[in-house]
mmCIF file of C-alpha atoms in Angstrom:
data_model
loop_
_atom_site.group_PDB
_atom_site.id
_atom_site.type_symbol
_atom_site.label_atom_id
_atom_site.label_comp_id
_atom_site.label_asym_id
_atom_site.label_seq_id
_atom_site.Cartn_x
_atom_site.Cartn_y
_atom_site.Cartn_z
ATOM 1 C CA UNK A 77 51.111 -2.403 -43.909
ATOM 2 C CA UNK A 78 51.530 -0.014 -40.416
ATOM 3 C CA UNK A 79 49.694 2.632 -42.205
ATOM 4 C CA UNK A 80 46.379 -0.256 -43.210
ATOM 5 C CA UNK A 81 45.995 -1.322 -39.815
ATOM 6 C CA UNK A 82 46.607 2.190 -38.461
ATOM 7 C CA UNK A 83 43.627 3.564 -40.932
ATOM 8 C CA UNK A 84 41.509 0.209 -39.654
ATOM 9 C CA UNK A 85 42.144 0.354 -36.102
ATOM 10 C CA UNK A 86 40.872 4.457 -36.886
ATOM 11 C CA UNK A 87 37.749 3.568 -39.044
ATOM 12 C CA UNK A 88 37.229 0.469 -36.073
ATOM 13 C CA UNK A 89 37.273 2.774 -33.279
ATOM 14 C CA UNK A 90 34.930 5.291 -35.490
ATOM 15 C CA UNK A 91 32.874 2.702 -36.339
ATOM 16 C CA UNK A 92 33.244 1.209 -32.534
ATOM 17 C CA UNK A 93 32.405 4.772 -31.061
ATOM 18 C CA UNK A 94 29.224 5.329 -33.066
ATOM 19 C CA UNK A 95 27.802 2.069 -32.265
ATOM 20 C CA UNK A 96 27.929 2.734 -28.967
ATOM 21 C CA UNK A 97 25.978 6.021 -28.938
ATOM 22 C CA UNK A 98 23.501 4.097 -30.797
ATOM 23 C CA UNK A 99 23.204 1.423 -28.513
ATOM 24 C CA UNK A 100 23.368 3.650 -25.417
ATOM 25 C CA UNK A 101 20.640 5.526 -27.293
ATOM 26 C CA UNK A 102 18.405 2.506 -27.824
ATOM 27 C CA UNK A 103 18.801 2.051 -24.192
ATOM 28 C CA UNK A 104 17.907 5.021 -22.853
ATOM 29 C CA UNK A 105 15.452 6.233 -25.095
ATOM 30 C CA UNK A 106 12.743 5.305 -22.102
ATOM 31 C CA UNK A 107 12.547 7.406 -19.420
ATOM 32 C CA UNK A 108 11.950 4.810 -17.135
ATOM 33 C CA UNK A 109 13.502 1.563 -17.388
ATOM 34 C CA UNK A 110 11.911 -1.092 -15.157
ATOM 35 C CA UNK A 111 14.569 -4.009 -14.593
ATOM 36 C CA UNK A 112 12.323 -5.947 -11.746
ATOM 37 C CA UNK A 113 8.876 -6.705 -10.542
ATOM 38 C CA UNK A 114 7.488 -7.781 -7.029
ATOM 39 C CA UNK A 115 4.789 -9.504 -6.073
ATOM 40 C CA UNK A 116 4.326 -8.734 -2.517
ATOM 41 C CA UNK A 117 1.238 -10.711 -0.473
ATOM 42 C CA UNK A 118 0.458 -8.878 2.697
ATOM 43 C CA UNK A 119 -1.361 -9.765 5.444
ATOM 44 C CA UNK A 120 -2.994 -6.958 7.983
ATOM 45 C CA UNK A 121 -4.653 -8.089 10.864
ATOM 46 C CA UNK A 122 -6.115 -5.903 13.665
ATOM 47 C CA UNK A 123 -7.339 -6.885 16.851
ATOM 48 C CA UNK A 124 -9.215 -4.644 19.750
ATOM 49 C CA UNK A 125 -10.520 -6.038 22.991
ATOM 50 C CA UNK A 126 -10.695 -2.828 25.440
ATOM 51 C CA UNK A 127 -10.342 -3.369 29.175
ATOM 52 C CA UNK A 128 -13.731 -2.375 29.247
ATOM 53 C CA UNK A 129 -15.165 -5.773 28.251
ATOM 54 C CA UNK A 130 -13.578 -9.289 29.088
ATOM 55 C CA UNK A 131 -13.753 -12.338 26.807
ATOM 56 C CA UNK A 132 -14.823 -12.976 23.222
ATOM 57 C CA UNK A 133 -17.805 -10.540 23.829
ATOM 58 C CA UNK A 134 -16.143 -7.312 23.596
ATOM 59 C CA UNK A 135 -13.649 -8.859 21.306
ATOM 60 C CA UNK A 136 -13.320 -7.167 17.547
ATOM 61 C CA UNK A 137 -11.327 -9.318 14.920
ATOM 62 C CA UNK A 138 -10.195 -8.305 11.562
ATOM 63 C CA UNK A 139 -8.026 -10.124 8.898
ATOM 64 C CA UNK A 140 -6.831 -8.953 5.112
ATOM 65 C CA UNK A 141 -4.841 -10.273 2.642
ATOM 66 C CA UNK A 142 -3.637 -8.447 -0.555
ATOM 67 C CA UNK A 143 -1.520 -8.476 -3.381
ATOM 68 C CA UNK A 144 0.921 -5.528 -3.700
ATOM 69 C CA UNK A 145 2.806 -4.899 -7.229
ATOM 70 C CA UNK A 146 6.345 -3.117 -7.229
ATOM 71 C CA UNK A 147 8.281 -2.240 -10.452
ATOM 72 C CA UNK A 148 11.807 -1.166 -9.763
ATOM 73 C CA UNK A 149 14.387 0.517 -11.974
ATOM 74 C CA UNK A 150 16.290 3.653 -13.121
ATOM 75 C CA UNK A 151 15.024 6.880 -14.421
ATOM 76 C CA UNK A 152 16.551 8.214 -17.250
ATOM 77 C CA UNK A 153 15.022 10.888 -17.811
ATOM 78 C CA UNK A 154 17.097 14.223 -17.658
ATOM 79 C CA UNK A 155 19.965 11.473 -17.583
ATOM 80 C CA UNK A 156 23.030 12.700 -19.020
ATOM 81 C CA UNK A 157 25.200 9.424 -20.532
ATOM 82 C CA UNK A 158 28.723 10.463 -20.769
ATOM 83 C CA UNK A 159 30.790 6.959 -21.199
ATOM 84 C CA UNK A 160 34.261 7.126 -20.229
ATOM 85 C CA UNK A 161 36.008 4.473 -22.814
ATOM 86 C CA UNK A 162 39.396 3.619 -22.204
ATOM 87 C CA UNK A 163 40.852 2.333 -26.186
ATOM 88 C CA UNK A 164 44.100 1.113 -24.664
ATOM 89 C CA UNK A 165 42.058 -1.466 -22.495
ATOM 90 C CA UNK A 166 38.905 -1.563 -25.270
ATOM 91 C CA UNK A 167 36.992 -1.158 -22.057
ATOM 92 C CA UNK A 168 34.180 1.165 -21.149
ATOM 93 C CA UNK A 169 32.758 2.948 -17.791
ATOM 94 C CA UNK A 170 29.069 4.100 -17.530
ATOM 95 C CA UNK A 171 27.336 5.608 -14.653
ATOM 96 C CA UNK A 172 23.452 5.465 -13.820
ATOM 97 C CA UNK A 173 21.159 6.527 -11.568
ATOM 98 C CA UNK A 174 20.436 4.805 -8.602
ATOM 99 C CA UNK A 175 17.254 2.831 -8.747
ATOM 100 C CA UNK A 176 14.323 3.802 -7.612
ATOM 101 C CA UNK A 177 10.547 2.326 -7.450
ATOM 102 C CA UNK A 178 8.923 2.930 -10.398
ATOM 103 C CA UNK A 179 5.381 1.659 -9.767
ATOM 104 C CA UNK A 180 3.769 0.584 -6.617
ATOM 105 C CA UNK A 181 0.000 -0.552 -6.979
ATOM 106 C CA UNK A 182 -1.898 -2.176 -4.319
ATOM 107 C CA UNK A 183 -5.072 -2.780 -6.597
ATOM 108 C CA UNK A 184 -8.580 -2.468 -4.348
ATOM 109 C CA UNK A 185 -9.661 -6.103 -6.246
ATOM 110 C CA UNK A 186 -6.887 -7.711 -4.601
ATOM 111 C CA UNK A 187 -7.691 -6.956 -1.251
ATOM 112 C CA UNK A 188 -9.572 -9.556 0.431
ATOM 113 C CA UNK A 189 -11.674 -9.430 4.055
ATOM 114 C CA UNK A 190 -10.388 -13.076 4.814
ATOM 115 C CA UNK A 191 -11.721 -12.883 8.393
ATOM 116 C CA UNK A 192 -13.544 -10.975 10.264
ATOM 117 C CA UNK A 193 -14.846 -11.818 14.371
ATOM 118 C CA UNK A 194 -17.444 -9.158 16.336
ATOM 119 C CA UNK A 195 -18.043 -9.230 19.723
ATOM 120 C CA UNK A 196 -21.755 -9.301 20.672
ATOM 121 C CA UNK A 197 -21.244 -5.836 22.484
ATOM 122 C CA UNK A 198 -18.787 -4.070 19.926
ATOM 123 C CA UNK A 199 -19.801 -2.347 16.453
ATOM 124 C CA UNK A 200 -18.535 -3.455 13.170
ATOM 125 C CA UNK A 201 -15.219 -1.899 11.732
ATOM 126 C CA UNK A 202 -16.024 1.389 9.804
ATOM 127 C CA UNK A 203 -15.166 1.667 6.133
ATOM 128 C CA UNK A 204 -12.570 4.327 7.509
ATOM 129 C CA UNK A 205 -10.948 1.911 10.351
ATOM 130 C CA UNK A 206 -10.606 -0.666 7.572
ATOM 131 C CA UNK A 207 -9.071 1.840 5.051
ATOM 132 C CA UNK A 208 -6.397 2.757 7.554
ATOM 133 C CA UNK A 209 -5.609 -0.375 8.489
ATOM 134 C CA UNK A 210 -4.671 -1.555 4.879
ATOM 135 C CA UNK A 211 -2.935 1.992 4.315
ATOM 136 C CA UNK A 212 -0.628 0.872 7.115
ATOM 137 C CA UNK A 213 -0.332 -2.712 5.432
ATOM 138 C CA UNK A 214 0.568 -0.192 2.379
ATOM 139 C CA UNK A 215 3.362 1.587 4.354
ATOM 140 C CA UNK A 216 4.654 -1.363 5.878
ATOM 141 C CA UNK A 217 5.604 -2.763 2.670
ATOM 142 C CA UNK A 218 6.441 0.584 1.589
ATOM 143 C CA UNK A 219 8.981 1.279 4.340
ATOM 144 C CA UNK A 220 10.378 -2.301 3.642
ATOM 145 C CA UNK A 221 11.522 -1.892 0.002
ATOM 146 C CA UNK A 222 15.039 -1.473 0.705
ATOM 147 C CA UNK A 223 15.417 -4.192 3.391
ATOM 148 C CA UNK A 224 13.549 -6.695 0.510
ATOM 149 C CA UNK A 225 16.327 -5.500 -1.283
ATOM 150 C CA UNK A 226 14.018 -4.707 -4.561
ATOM 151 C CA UNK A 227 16.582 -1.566 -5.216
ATOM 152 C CA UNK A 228 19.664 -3.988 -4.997
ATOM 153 C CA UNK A 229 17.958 -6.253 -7.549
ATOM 154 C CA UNK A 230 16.889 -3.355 -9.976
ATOM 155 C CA UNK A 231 20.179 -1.823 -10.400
ATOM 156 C CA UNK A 232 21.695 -5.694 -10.623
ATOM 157 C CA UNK A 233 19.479 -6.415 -13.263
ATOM 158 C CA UNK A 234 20.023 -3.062 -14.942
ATOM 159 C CA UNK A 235 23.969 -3.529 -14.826
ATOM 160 C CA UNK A 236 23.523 -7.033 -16.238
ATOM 161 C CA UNK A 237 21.369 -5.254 -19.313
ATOM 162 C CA UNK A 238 23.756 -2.528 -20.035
ATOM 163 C CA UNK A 239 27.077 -4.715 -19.667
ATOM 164 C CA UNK A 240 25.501 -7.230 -22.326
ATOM 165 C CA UNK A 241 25.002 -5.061 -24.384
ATOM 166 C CA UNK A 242 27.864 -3.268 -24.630
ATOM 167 C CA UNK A 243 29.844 -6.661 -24.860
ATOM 168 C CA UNK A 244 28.134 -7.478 -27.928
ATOM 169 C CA UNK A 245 29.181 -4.399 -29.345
ATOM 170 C CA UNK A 246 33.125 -5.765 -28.432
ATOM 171 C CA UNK A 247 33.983 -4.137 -25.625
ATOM 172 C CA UNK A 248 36.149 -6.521 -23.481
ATOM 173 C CA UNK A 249 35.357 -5.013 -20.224
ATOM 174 C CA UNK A 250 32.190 -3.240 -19.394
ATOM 175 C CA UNK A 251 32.414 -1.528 -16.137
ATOM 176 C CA UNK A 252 28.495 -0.037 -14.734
ATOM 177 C CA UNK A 253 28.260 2.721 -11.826
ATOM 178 C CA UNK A 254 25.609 4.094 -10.121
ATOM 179 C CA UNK A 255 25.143 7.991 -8.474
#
């Protein structure tokens, strides 16, 4: 009888091991895995009224609104998985990389001139001024990503699709890392 459940708990662990390259496998055979999706709605507004002229005459107005897109997860490419599994515990260890954004698109048909006030003594924005003021609605956004916390989500969301995985495989504790 010791030597039967000594040959299972062997063709078990086998069995247990192989699984879990496959799964790991399945996982990672993307080389970008996109856990979470933003839908950011910006709004840029400029305003320039020199000292020049005073009043709503020399006054120039200008008011956008678009739609920016942000995919967030890890890269796996060049990712090397080396799970540390513990058979004492039936517990397992992986690390990832840290998250990163994936995809940012700020699509030109979502930008919208919502408003838009000239002063009777002012020209109109140029193409170019209105260009650079949604590339610095762009980089606003941009240089917010980690204070959204979009990262924080992606590699929450990522942990929560490794660890369930695993589990169903048996594993009783699934332990995710990221470097």
């Amino acid at each position: 009888p010791i030597i039967y459940i000594m040959c299972f708990k062997s063709f078990r662990l086998r069995s247990l091991l192989k699984e879990t390259s496959e799964r790991i496998n399945k996982l990672s055979s993307t080389s970008e895995l996109a856990t979470t999706e933003y839908t950011i709605a910006k709004i840029v507004k400029a305003e320039d009224n020199p000292q020049l002229f005073h009043g709503e005459i020399g006054n120039r107005k200008i008011l956008y609104s678009s739609k920016i897109y942000i995919k967030a997860g890890i890269n796996l490419k060049n990712h090397d998985f080396s799970p540390e599994i513990n058979h004492m515990d039936n517990s397992i260890t992986i690390t990832l990389p840290h998250a990163e954004v994936l995809s940012f698109n700020m699509p030109a048909e979502e930008q919208k001139l919502e408003y838009e006030k000239i002063g009777i003594l002012r020209k109109d924005f140029s193409h170019k001024e209105k260009n650079e003021l949604l590339i610095q609605g762009e980089e606003s956004v941009r240089n917010s990503i980690e204070d959204l916390g979009i990262l924080l989500d992606a590699e929450r969301n990522t942990a929560d699709i490794f660890r369930m995985s695993l589990l169903q495989l048996g594993y009783s504790n699934v332990n995710i890392k990221f470097r």
